[in-house]
Coordinates of C-alpha atoms in Angstrom, one line a residue:
L2 CA -11.9 5.4 -13.7
P3 CA -14.6 5.2 -10.9
E4 CA -12.2 6.2 -8.2
L5 CA -11.4 9.6 -9.8
D6 CA -15.1 10.2 -10.2
G7 CA -15.6 9.6 -6.5
S8 CA -17.4 6.2 -6.8
S9 CA -18.1 4.3 -3.6
V10 CA -17.8 0.5 -3.7
P11 CA -16.9 0.3 -7.4
T12 CA -18.0 -3.2 -8.6
V13 CA -17.5 -5.0 -11.8
F14 CA -20.9 -6.7 -12.5
G15 CA -20.9 -7.2 -16.2
G16 CA -19.2 -6.6 -19.5
R17 CA -18.7 -8.0 -23.0
S18 CA -18.4 -11.7 -23.2
G19 CA -15.9 -13.2 -25.6
A20 CA -16.9 -16.8 -25.2
C21 CA -19.4 -18.5 -27.5
G22 CA -20.7 -21.1 -25.1
D23 CA -22.9 -22.7 -27.8
H24 CA -21.6 -26.0 -29.0
C25 CA -23.2 -26.3 -32.4
E26 CA -21.7 -29.5 -33.8
G27 CA -21.2 -29.4 -37.5
C28 CA -22.3 -25.7 -37.7
E29 CA -19.2 -23.7 -37.5
R30 CA -20.7 -20.7 -39.3
R31 CA -23.6 -20.4 -36.7
C32 CA -21.0 -20.5 -33.9
E33 CA -19.2 -17.6 -35.4
R34 CA -22.5 -15.6 -35.7
V35 CA -23.5 -16.4 -32.1
Q36 CA -20.0 -15.3 -30.9
S37 CA -20.1 -12.2 -32.9
D38 CA -23.5 -11.2 -31.5
R39 CA -22.3 -11.8 -28.0
L40 CA -19.2 -9.8 -28.5
R41 CA -21.4 -6.8 -29.4
A42 CA -23.8 -7.3 -26.4
M43 CA -23.2 -6.3 -22.8
Q44 CA -24.0 -9.1 -20.3
A45 CA -24.4 -9.1 -16.6
C46 CA -22.6 -11.6 -14.4
E47 CA -25.4 -13.1 -12.3
E48 CA -23.3 -13.7 -9.2
R49 CA -21.8 -10.2 -9.2
A50 CA -25.1 -8.5 -10.0
E51 CA -26.6 -10.3 -6.9
A52 CA -23.6 -9.2 -4.8
L53 CA -24.0 -5.6 -5.9
A54 CA -27.7 -5.6 -5.2
A55 CA -27.1 -7.1 -1.7
R56 CA -24.6 -4.3 -1.0
V57 CA -27.0 -1.6 -2.1
T58 CA -29.7 -3.1 0.1
K59 CA -27.4 -3.0 3.1
L60 CA -26.4 0.7 2.3
I61 CA -30.1 1.5 2.2
A62 CA -30.8 -0.3 5.5
M63 CA -27.9 1.5 7.1
R64 CA -29.2 4.9 6.0
R65 CA -32.8 4.2 7.1
A66 CA -31.9 2.8 10.5
K67 CA -32.2 5.1 13.5
R68 CA -28.9 6.0 15.0
A69 CA -29.9 4.6 18.4
E70 CA -30.6 1.2 16.7
R71 CA -27.5 1.1 14.4
K72 CA -24.8 -1.4 15.2
L73 CA -21.2 -0.5 14.2
A74 CA -18.2 -2.9 14.2
V75 CA -14.9 -1.1 14.6
V76 CA -11.9 -3.2 13.6
L77 CA -8.5 -2.6 15.3
F78 CA -5.4 -4.2 13.8
N79 CA -2.9 -6.5 15.3
F80 CA 0.2 -6.9 13.3
P81 CA 2.7 -8.2 14.0
P82 CA 0.8 -10.2 16.7
N83 CA 2.1 -10.6 20.3
A84 CA 4.5 -7.6 19.8
G85 CA 2.5 -4.9 21.5
A86 CA 1.0 -3.9 18.2
T87 CA -2.7 -4.5 19.0
G88 CA -4.5 -1.3 18.1
T89 CA -1.8 0.5 16.1
A90 CA -2.1 2.4 12.8
A91 CA 0.2 4.5 10.7
F92 CA 0.5 8.1 12.1
M93 CA -2.6 7.6 14.4
S94 CA -3.0 7.5 18.1
V95 CA -5.6 4.7 17.9
Y96 CA -7.0 4.5 21.5
E97 CA -7.2 8.3 21.8
S98 CA -8.9 8.4 18.4
L99 CA -11.3 5.6 19.3
F100 CA -12.2 7.2 22.5
A101 CA -13.0 10.5 20.7
T102 CA -15.0 8.5 18.2
L103 CA -17.1 6.8 20.8
Q104 CA -17.8 10.1 22.5
R105 CA -18.9 11.7 19.2
L106 CA -21.1 8.7 18.4
A107 CA -22.8 8.9 21.8
A108 CA -23.4 12.7 21.3
E109 CA -24.9 12.0 17.9
G110 CA -27.5 9.6 19.3
Y111 CA -25.8 6.2 19.0
E112 CA -26.4 3.7 21.8
V113 CA -22.8 3.7 23.1
E114 CA -21.4 2.9 26.5
V115 CA -18.4 5.2 26.6
P116 CA -15.6 4.2 29.0
E117 CA -14.5 6.7 31.6
S118 CA -11.1 7.3 30.0
V119 CA -8.7 6.3 27.2
D120 CA -6.9 4.0 29.7
A121 CA -10.2 2.4 30.7
L122 CA -11.0 1.8 27.0
R123 CA -7.6 0.3 26.4
E124 CA -7.9 -1.9 29.5
A125 CA -11.4 -3.2 28.4
V126 CA -10.1 -4.2 24.9
L127 CA -6.6 -5.5 25.7
N128 CA -7.1 -7.1 29.1
G129 CA -10.6 -7.7 30.4
N130 CA -11.1 -11.5 30.6
A131 CA -8.0 -12.3 28.6
E132 CA -6.2 -14.1 31.5
Q133 CA -9.3 -16.3 32.2
F134 CA -9.3 -17.7 28.6
G135 CA -5.5 -17.6 28.1
A136 CA -6.1 -15.1 25.2
D137 CA -4.1 -12.2 23.9
A138 CA -6.9 -9.8 24.6
N139 CA -10.5 -9.7 25.9
V140 CA -12.7 -12.5 24.5
A141 CA -15.9 -10.9 23.3
H142 CA -17.4 -14.1 21.9
R143 CA -16.6 -17.9 21.7
V144 CA -17.5 -19.9 18.6
P145 CA -17.8 -23.6 19.3
S146 CA -15.9 -25.8 16.8
D147 CA -19.0 -27.7 15.7
E148 CA -20.9 -24.5 15.0
H149 CA -18.0 -23.2 12.9
V150 CA -17.9 -26.4 10.9
R151 CA -21.7 -26.1 10.3
R152 CA -21.7 -22.5 9.3
E153 CA -18.4 -22.0 7.4
P154 CA -19.2 -22.3 3.7
H155 CA -15.5 -22.5 2.7
L156 CA -14.4 -24.9 5.4
A157 CA -12.6 -27.3 3.0
E158 CA -10.3 -24.6 1.7
I159 CA -9.5 -23.4 5.2
E160 CA -8.9 -26.9 6.6
A161 CA -6.6 -27.7 3.7
Q162 CA -4.3 -24.9 5.0
W163 CA -4.9 -24.9 8.7
G164 CA -6.2 -28.3 9.7
A165 CA -9.4 -29.2 11.4
A166 CA -11.4 -26.6 13.2
P167 CA -10.9 -24.7 15.5
G168 CA -7.2 -24.6 14.4
R169 CA -4.4 -23.2 16.5
Q170 CA -4.8 -19.5 16.1
Q171 CA -7.0 -17.8 18.7
A172 CA -8.5 -21.1 19.7
T173 CA -8.6 -23.2 22.9
G174 CA -11.0 -25.7 24.5
G175 CA -12.8 -26.5 21.2
H176 CA -13.7 -22.8 20.7
I177 CA -12.5 -20.0 18.4
H178 CA -12.1 -16.7 20.2
V179 CA -13.4 -13.4 18.8
L180 CA -11.3 -10.8 20.5
G181 CA -12.5 -7.4 21.4
A182 CA -15.2 -5.7 23.6
H183 CA -18.7 -4.5 23.3
F184 CA -19.7 -0.9 24.2
G185 CA -23.4 -0.9 23.7
N186 CA -24.2 -1.1 20.0
V187 CA -20.5 -0.6 19.1
F188 CA -18.3 -3.7 18.9
V189 CA -14.6 -3.0 18.9
G190 CA -13.0 -6.1 17.5
I191 CA -9.3 -7.1 17.1
Q192 CA -8.6 -8.4 13.6
P193 CA -6.9 -11.8 13.8
A194 CA -3.4 -12.1 12.4
F195 CA -2.6 -13.6 8.9
G196 CA -1.8 -16.9 10.6
Y197 CA 1.5 -17.7 9.1
E198 CA 3.5 -15.8 11.7
G199 CA 6.0 -18.2 13.2
D200 CA 5.5 -20.5 10.2
P201 CA 6.4 -18.2 7.2
M202 CA 7.3 -21.1 5.0
R203 CA 3.6 -22.0 4.8
L204 CA 2.8 -18.8 2.9
L205 CA 5.9 -19.0 0.7
F206 CA 5.3 -22.4 -0.7
E207 CA 1.6 -23.1 -0.4
G208 CA -0.2 -22.6 -3.8
N209 CA -3.7 -21.9 -2.6
F210 CA -3.5 -19.8 0.5
A211 CA -6.6 -19.2 2.7
P212 CA -7.2 -17.2 5.9
T213 CA -7.3 -19.0 9.2
H214 CA -10.4 -20.4 11.0
A215 CA -10.2 -17.4 13.4
F216 CA -10.0 -14.8 10.6
S217 CA -13.1 -16.1 8.8
A218 CA -15.0 -16.6 12.0
F219 CA -14.2 -13.0 13.1
Y220 CA -15.8 -11.5 10.0
R221 CA -18.7 -13.9 10.1
Y222 CA -19.4 -12.9 13.7
I223 CA -19.5 -9.2 12.7
R224 CA -21.8 -9.9 9.7
E225 CA -24.2 -12.5 11.1
D226 CA -24.0 -12.8 14.9
F227 CA -23.4 -9.2 15.9
G228 CA -25.5 -8.0 12.9
A229 CA -23.5 -4.9 12.1
H230 CA -25.0 -2.3 9.9
S231 CA -21.5 -1.3 8.8
V232 CA -17.9 -1.9 9.7
L233 CA -15.2 0.7 10.3
H234 CA -11.6 -0.4 9.8
F235 CA -9.7 1.9 12.1
G236 CA -6.5 3.2 10.5
T237 CA -3.8 2.4 8.0
H238 CA -3.8 -0.6 7.6
G239 CA -5.1 -4.2 8.1
A240 CA -5.0 -7.6 6.5
L241 CA -8.4 -8.0 4.9
E242 CA -7.6 -6.3 1.6
F243 CA -4.4 -8.4 1.2
M244 CA -6.2 -11.8 1.4
P245 CA -5.9 -14.1 -1.6
G246 CA -7.9 -13.3 -4.7
K247 CA -7.8 -11.3 -7.9
Q248 CA -5.9 -8.0 -8.0
A249 CA -9.1 -6.0 -8.8
G250 CA -12.7 -6.7 -9.9
M251 CA -13.4 -9.2 -7.1
T252 CA -15.6 -12.2 -7.5
G253 CA -17.3 -14.6 -4.9
E254 CA -14.2 -16.7 -5.1
C255 CA -11.9 -14.0 -3.8
W256 CA -11.3 -14.0 0.0
P257 CA -11.7 -10.3 0.6
D258 CA -15.1 -10.4 -1.0
R259 CA -16.1 -13.6 0.9
L260 CA -15.0 -12.0 4.2
I261 CA -16.6 -8.6 4.0
G262 CA -19.7 -9.9 2.2
D263 CA -22.4 -7.2 1.7
L264 CA -21.4 -5.1 4.7
P265 CA -20.8 -1.4 4.1
N266 CA -17.1 -0.9 4.7
H267 CA -15.7 2.4 5.8
Y268 CA -12.0 2.7 6.3
L269 CA -10.0 5.4 8.1
Y270 CA -6.9 5.9 6.0
A271 CA -3.8 8.2 6.3
A272 CA -4.3 11.0 3.7
N273 CA -0.7 10.6 2.5
N274 CA -1.1 6.9 1.4
P275 CA -3.4 6.7 -1.6
T276 CA -1.5 3.7 -3.0
E277 CA -2.3 1.1 -0.4
G278 CA -5.7 2.9 0.0
M279 CA -6.5 1.9 -3.5
L280 CA -6.1 -1.8 -2.6
A281 CA -8.5 -1.3 0.3
K282 CA -11.0 0.3 -2.2
R283 CA -10.6 -2.3 -4.9
R284 CA -10.2 -5.4 -2.9
S285 CA -12.4 -4.9 0.2
N286 CA -15.1 -2.5 -1.1
A287 CA -14.0 0.3 1.2
T288 CA -15.0 3.9 1.2
L289 CA -12.0 5.7 2.5
L290 CA -12.2 8.5 5.1
S291 CA -8.8 10.3 5.2
Y292 CA -7.1 11.5 8.4
L293 CA -4.4 14.0 8.7
T294 CA -0.8 13.0 9.2
P295 CA 0.9 14.4 12.3
P296 CA 2.3 18.0 12.3
L297 CA 5.9 18.3 11.2
A298 CA 8.9 19.4 13.1
H299 CA 12.6 19.8 12.4
A300 CA 14.3 16.5 13.2
G301 CA 17.2 18.1 15.0
L302 CA 20.3 16.1 16.1
Y303 CA 20.7 13.7 19.0
K304 CA 23.3 11.4 20.6
D305 CA 26.1 10.5 18.2
L306 CA 25.0 13.1 15.6
A307 CA 25.0 15.9 18.2
D308 CA 28.5 14.8 19.3
L309 CA 29.6 14.8 15.7
K310 CA 28.2 18.3 15.1
A311 CA 30.2 19.5 18.2
S312 CA 33.4 18.1 16.7
V313 CA 32.8 19.7 13.3
E314 CA 32.0 23.1 14.9
R315 CA 35.2 22.9 16.9
W316 CA 37.2 21.9 13.8
R317 CA 35.7 25.0 11.9
A318 CA 36.6 27.3 14.8
S319 CA 40.1 26.0 15.4
T320 CA 43.2 27.9 14.1
D321 CA 45.7 25.3 15.3
E322 CA 46.6 23.1 12.4
A323 CA 47.7 20.1 14.6
E324 CA 44.4 20.3 16.4
R325 CA 42.4 20.4 13.1
I326 CA 44.3 17.3 12.0
D327 CA 43.4 15.4 15.2
L328 CA 39.8 16.6 15.0
A329 CA 39.6 15.5 11.3
L330 CA 40.6 12.0 12.3
L331 CA 38.1 12.0 15.2
I332 CA 35.4 13.2 12.9
A333 CA 36.2 10.4 10.4
D334 CA 35.9 7.8 13.2
Q335 CA 32.6 9.3 14.4
C336 CA 31.2 9.2 10.9
E337 CA 32.3 5.6 10.4
A338 CA 30.5 4.6 13.7
I339 CA 27.2 6.0 12.5
D340 CA 27.7 4.9 8.9
L341 CA 27.8 8.5 7.5
E342 CA 29.9 9.1 4.4
C343 CA 32.9 11.4 5.2
E344 CA 34.6 12.7 2.1
D345 CA 35.7 15.9 3.9
V346 CA 34.7 17.8 7.0
S347 CA 32.9 20.5 5.0
A348 CA 30.7 17.9 3.3
V349 CA 29.9 16.4 6.8
S350 CA 28.9 19.8 8.0
E351 CA 26.4 20.2 5.1
K352 CA 25.0 16.7 5.6
L353 CA 24.5 17.4 9.3
Y354 CA 22.6 20.6 8.5
E355 CA 20.4 18.7 6.0
L356 CA 19.6 16.1 8.7
E357 CA 18.9 18.7 11.3
Q358 CA 16.5 20.6 9.1
T359 CA 14.7 17.5 7.8
L360 CA 11.0 17.6 8.6
I361 CA 9.7 14.6 10.5
P362 CA 6.2 13.7 11.9
H363 CA 5.8 15.0 15.5
G364 CA 3.7 12.7 17.6
L365 CA 0.6 10.9 16.4
H366 CA -2.6 12.3 15.0
V367 CA -5.8 12.1 17.1
L368 CA -8.9 11.7 14.8
G369 CA -10.9 14.9 14.7
R370 CA -8.2 17.0 16.3
N371 CA -6.6 19.6 14.0
P372 CA -3.2 21.1 14.7
E373 CA -3.1 24.0 17.1
G374 CA -0.6 26.5 18.4
A375 CA 3.1 26.0 17.6
A376 CA 2.4 22.7 15.8
R377 CA -0.1 24.5 13.5
E378 CA 2.3 27.3 12.7
E379 CA 5.2 24.9 11.9
M380 CA 3.0 22.9 9.6
L381 CA 1.9 26.1 7.8
D382 CA 5.5 27.2 7.5
A383 CA 6.4 23.9 5.8
M384 CA 3.3 24.1 3.5
L385 CA 4.2 27.7 2.5
E386 CA 7.8 26.7 1.8
A387 CA 6.7 23.9 -0.5
D388 CA 3.8 25.8 -2.2
E389 CA 4.7 26.7 -5.7
A390 CA 1.3 28.4 -6.3
K391 CA 2.2 30.9 -3.5
T392 CA -1.0 30.6 -1.6
S393 CA -1.4 33.0 1.3
R394 CA -0.9 31.9 4.9
D395 CA -4.5 32.7 5.7
E396 CA -5.8 30.6 2.9
L397 CA -3.7 27.6 3.8
G398 CA -4.6 28.1 7.5
A399 CA -8.3 28.1 6.6
L400 CA -7.9 25.0 4.6
L401 CA -6.0 23.2 7.4
D402 CA -8.7 24.3 10.0
S403 CA -11.6 23.2 7.8
S404 CA -11.0 19.4 8.4
D405 CA -13.9 17.8 10.3
E406 CA -13.0 14.1 10.4
L407 CA -15.5 13.0 13.0
G408 CA -18.2 15.0 11.3
A409 CA -17.3 13.3 8.0
L410 CA -17.4 9.9 9.7
I411 CA -20.9 10.5 11.2
H412 CA -22.1 11.6 7.7
A413 CA -20.7 8.5 6.1
L414 CA -22.3 6.2 8.7
D415 CA -25.6 8.0 8.0
G416 CA -25.3 6.6 4.4
G417 CA -24.2 10.0 3.1
Y418 CA -21.9 10.5 0.1
T419 CA -18.2 10.9 0.9
Q420 CA -16.7 13.4 -1.4
P421 CA -13.5 12.4 -3.4
A422 CA -10.2 14.0 -2.9
P423 CA -6.6 13.5 -4.0
G424 CA -4.4 11.6 -1.6
G425 CA -0.8 12.5 -1.0
D426 CA 1.6 14.6 1.1
V427 CA -0.4 17.5 2.5
I428 CA 2.8 19.6 2.6
A429 CA 3.4 19.1 -1.1
N430 CA -0.3 19.2 -2.2
P431 CA -2.7 21.3 0.0
Q432 CA -5.6 20.0 -2.2
V433 CA -5.5 16.9 0.1
L434 CA -7.2 19.1 2.6
P435 CA -9.7 19.1 4.2
T436 CA -9.4 15.5 5.4
G437 CA -12.3 13.2 6.0
R438 CA -12.8 12.6 2.3
N439 CA -12.5 9.5 0.0
I440 CA -9.0 9.8 -1.3
H441 CA -7.7 8.6 -4.7
G442 CA -4.5 8.7 -6.6
F443 CA -4.2 10.7 -9.8
D444 CA -4.9 9.9 -13.4
P445 CA -2.8 6.8 -14.3
F446 CA -2.8 7.8 -18.0
L447 CA -0.7 10.9 -17.2
L448 CA 2.1 9.0 -15.3
P449 CA 5.0 9.6 -15.6
S450 CA 4.4 13.3 -15.8
S451 CA 6.5 15.6 -17.9
F452 CA 8.2 16.9 -14.8
A453 CA 8.9 13.4 -13.6
C454 CA 10.4 12.5 -16.9
K455 CA 12.7 15.5 -16.7
Q456 CA 13.8 14.6 -13.1
G457 CA 14.2 10.9 -13.9
R458 CA 16.3 11.6 -17.0
E459 CA 18.6 13.9 -15.0
Q460 CA 19.0 11.4 -12.1
A461 CA 19.6 8.5 -14.4
E462 CA 22.3 10.3 -16.3
R463 CA 23.9 11.4 -13.0
L464 CA 23.9 7.7 -11.9
I465 CA 25.8 6.7 -15.0
D466 CA 28.3 9.6 -14.6
R467 CA 29.0 8.7 -11.0
H468 CA 29.5 5.1 -11.9
V469 CA 32.0 5.9 -14.7
D470 CA 33.7 8.7 -12.7
G471 CA 34.6 6.0 -10.2
D472 CA 36.8 4.3 -12.8
A473 CA 34.3 1.6 -13.3
P474 CA 33.5 0.4 -16.8
F475 CA 30.3 1.6 -18.4
P476 CA 27.4 -0.3 -16.7
E477 CA 25.9 -3.0 -18.9
S478 CA 23.1 -4.0 -16.5
I479 CA 21.4 -2.3 -13.6
A480 CA 18.8 -3.8 -11.2
M481 CA 15.9 -1.6 -9.9
V482 CA 13.2 -2.1 -7.4
L483 CA 10.1 0.0 -8.2
W484 CA 7.6 0.8 -5.4
G485 CA 4.0 2.0 -5.8
T486 CA 4.1 4.6 -3.1
D487 CA 7.3 6.2 -4.3
N488 CA 6.1 6.5 -7.8
M489 CA 2.7 7.9 -6.9
K490 CA 4.3 10.5 -4.7
T491 CA 6.8 11.6 -7.3
E492 CA 4.5 11.2 -10.3
G493 CA 6.7 8.4 -11.7
V494 CA 10.3 9.6 -11.3
Q495 CA 11.7 6.1 -10.7
I496 CA 9.8 4.8 -13.8
A497 CA 11.3 7.6 -15.8
Q498 CA 14.8 6.6 -14.5
A499 CA 14.3 3.1 -15.7
M500 CA 13.1 4.3 -19.1
T501 CA 16.0 6.6 -19.5
L502 CA 18.6 3.9 -18.7
I503 CA 17.0 1.7 -21.4
G504 CA 17.0 4.6 -23.8
A505 CA 13.2 4.9 -24.1
R506 CA 10.5 7.3 -23.4
P507 CA 6.7 7.2 -23.0
R508 CA 4.6 7.1 -26.1
R509 CA 1.4 9.1 -25.8
D510 CA -1.8 9.3 -27.9
S511 CA -3.4 12.4 -29.4
Y512 CA -5.1 13.1 -26.0
G513 CA -1.7 13.0 -24.2
R514 CA -2.6 9.7 -22.5
L515 CA 0.1 7.0 -22.0
A516 CA -0.1 4.5 -24.8
G517 CA 3.2 2.6 -24.5
A518 CA 6.9 3.0 -25.1
E519 CA 9.2 4.2 -27.9
L520 CA 12.9 4.0 -28.3
I521 CA 15.1 7.1 -28.3
P522 CA 17.4 6.8 -31.3
L523 CA 21.0 6.0 -30.4
E524 CA 22.2 9.2 -32.1
E525 CA 20.0 11.2 -29.8
L526 CA 20.8 9.1 -26.7
G527 CA 24.5 9.5 -27.1
R528 CA 25.4 6.4 -25.2
P529 CA 24.7 2.6 -25.1
R530 CA 21.3 1.3 -23.9
I531 CA 21.6 -0.2 -20.4
D532 CA 20.0 -3.5 -19.6
V533 CA 17.6 -2.8 -16.7
V534 CA 16.0 -5.6 -14.6
M535 CA 13.0 -4.3 -12.7
T536 CA 11.3 -5.9 -9.7
L537 CA 7.9 -4.4 -8.9
S538 CA 6.2 -4.3 -5.6
G539 CA 2.8 -6.0 -5.6
I540 CA 1.1 -2.6 -5.1
F541 CA 3.0 -1.1 -8.1
R542 CA 1.8 -4.0 -10.2
D543 CA -1.8 -3.5 -9.1
L544 CA -2.0 0.3 -9.4
L545 CA 0.2 0.9 -12.4
P546 CA -0.6 -1.7 -15.1
L547 CA -0.1 0.8 -17.9
Q548 CA 3.3 1.6 -16.7
T549 CA 4.2 -2.0 -16.1
R550 CA 3.3 -2.7 -19.8
M551 CA 5.3 0.3 -20.9
L552 CA 8.4 -0.8 -19.1
A553 CA 8.1 -4.3 -20.6
E554 CA 7.5 -2.9 -24.0
A555 CA 10.6 -0.7 -23.7
A556 CA 12.8 -3.7 -22.9
L557 CA 11.3 -5.7 -25.8
L558 CA 11.7 -2.9 -28.3
A559 CA 15.4 -2.6 -27.3
A560 CA 15.9 -6.3 -27.6
Q561 CA 14.4 -6.3 -31.1
A562 CA 16.3 -3.2 -32.3
D563 CA 18.8 -3.9 -35.1
E564 CA 21.7 -2.1 -33.4
P565 CA 25.3 -2.8 -32.6
L566 CA 25.6 -5.0 -29.5
E567 CA 28.2 -2.8 -28.0
R568 CA 25.6 0.0 -28.1
N569 CA 22.6 -2.0 -27.0
F570 CA 23.2 -4.2 -23.9
V571 CA 19.5 -5.2 -23.7
R572 CA 19.8 -6.9 -27.1
K573 CA 23.3 -8.3 -26.4
H574 CA 22.1 -10.0 -23.2
S575 CA 18.7 -11.1 -24.7
L576 CA 20.4 -12.8 -27.7
A577 CA 22.9 -14.6 -25.4
H578 CA 20.1 -15.8 -23.1
A579 CA 17.9 -17.0 -26.0
E580 CA 20.8 -19.0 -27.5
K581 CA 21.8 -20.4 -24.1
H582 CA 18.3 -21.5 -23.1
Q583 CA 16.9 -22.1 -26.6
C584 CA 14.0 -19.8 -26.0
S585 CA 12.3 -17.0 -28.1
L586 CA 13.7 -13.5 -28.1
E587 CA 10.4 -12.4 -26.6
T588 CA 11.0 -14.6 -23.6
A589 CA 14.7 -13.6 -23.3
A590 CA 13.7 -10.0 -23.3
L591 CA 11.5 -10.2 -20.2
R592 CA 12.8 -7.7 -17.7
V593 CA 9.8 -6.8 -15.5
F594 CA 9.2 -9.1 -12.5
S595 CA 6.8 -9.2 -9.5
N596 CA 4.6 -11.5 -7.5
A597 CA 2.0 -13.9 -9.0
E598 CA -1.4 -12.3 -9.5
G599 CA -3.1 -11.5 -6.2
A600 CA 0.1 -12.2 -4.1
Y601 CA 2.2 -9.6 -2.3
G602 CA 5.6 -9.2 -0.8
A603 CA 8.8 -11.2 -1.0
N604 CA 8.2 -12.4 2.6
V605 CA 11.9 -12.8 3.2
N606 CA 11.5 -10.6 6.3
Q607 CA 9.0 -13.2 7.7
M608 CA 11.6 -15.9 7.2
I609 CA 14.2 -13.8 9.0
E610 CA 11.9 -12.9 11.9
G611 CA 10.7 -16.5 12.2
G612 CA 14.3 -17.9 12.1
A613 CA 13.1 -20.2 9.3
W614 CA 16.4 -20.3 7.4
A615 CA 19.9 -21.6 7.8
D616 CA 21.7 -20.5 4.7
P617 CA 21.5 -17.1 2.8
D618 CA 20.7 -19.1 -0.4
E619 CA 17.3 -20.0 1.2
L620 CA 16.5 -16.3 1.4
A621 CA 17.5 -15.8 -2.2
N622 CA 15.4 -18.8 -3.3
A623 CA 12.4 -17.5 -1.4
F624 CA 12.8 -14.1 -3.1
E625 CA 12.9 -15.7 -6.5
I626 CA 9.9 -18.0 -5.8
N627 CA 7.8 -15.0 -4.8
K628 CA 9.1 -12.3 -7.1
G629 CA 10.0 -14.5 -10.2
F630 CA 6.8 -13.9 -12.2
A631 CA 7.5 -12.0 -15.4
Y632 CA 5.2 -9.4 -16.9
G633 CA 5.3 -8.9 -20.6

């Protein structure tokens, strides 16, 4: 588990080979001997070994280069395009953070032309000569079509998707535009969009997707023309790591690897999002540098919620029965208008208090700026309230104040080692602090944790009770959507819910590591096994393969169990499916579904936003096409 060990740029460059490769006609025994020898030997993959060597060489060159001579490419994101989203990132004030970064780089000896202000920086990047070229932002460089054709090694794959160069995205007058602006030896570039915006059906139904001409030209410009020593992806998150290719263990055929090449890749990433951060590590060779999420504040109530609270308080204070009846009717109407459940007025009062006291992010984080004043105190209050270890306020305060994100960035760009740290909610886990470190998730062999299994079991049984208490029959089948982020944050509570519903639990080896699933005997379960159909997010599938296999094994074991059908709905439905479709029980027992390998998202939202549908069945079909791949 290289990420838990703090590895930077973890790369698969060899392993045991299971293929013989020697065609010894008429000599079967020799083939078996050759294959046996090769299975025992470790072998390097020549292409991957060369790629790893090239990356190490670039890291050394970055470390040895004088700061005044280093070239840095900063990549801002632009999704969705043309929607005022250029230069946005989760929880971060991008232009303020970028301005602070340029100032720090200049102070540390980099050759940087720092604009006069944040507004001047934003103007230079977003406007500049944009009107002159009819572009969405300043055009930093123009790539002639014939030059792109000559230099693009994967031209045929791109043209198969997007037509002849220069294509339609970020192109005009026979040129491809590289958007951004130069500030001395720092190039601030705007990452091109995926390309399928406005034409979502292309991504949904094309088998071999490729980035646009503009996307490939952008990264080639950074690597070869600008000659960057390293690239800094500025915030959570961009499109590079989601480009087509393998889920992990990239090869030269995978687009993230082709695009980033041998460039050292540093990536500013929100400390609370290790799940998507793992994809940036595994699929784009990124070293993550975490940044703090904004300070928290109580949400409070506003507009219709505030009016509802006033009505509830008046109802509680009133002694006039007729007035209380009128107010109760008004409160019911107000609840319906804002889609708030209204069983009785007292329950509404409790719900309003819960909403009012909910902690929400206050503002956006500026890189390198730690919370101060009232914001710092409120954040410490929230951390102390959630801290089960009962750490002192002074200790937590020192931990919060110790973050030096800009200092960590300078150290990383010097070729220094970035220390590992757990990612997650800083309120729930103060060990995320200080920020500026290379975040990772936690040990996947331990998920779901014992605490998560307990919580998941209780929640699943409450779900069944609530269903039955509503005079509905005992549920035979339940559909669940499992997300990577939710399960990482809760240590696998949703996974435990699904296992409980099926009537199964994790099977662990003598070291306590997850090894598979085992059924809970019906006598111990005390109810029928429920048939659970699970749809996984692409990130869940990538980050939690052991858990994916465990869920699939639980469904298969239930389908194979010799139990009464009225006590085992997994078996009941699997047998009926096998008979109807004349397939094996193993096929009929498949219950875990997600995207195809290397693909992400149902993309139904893209169809809706692009208006590319006329009938709801088209949305359902798109969902099935993207999410209909079974994992056994």
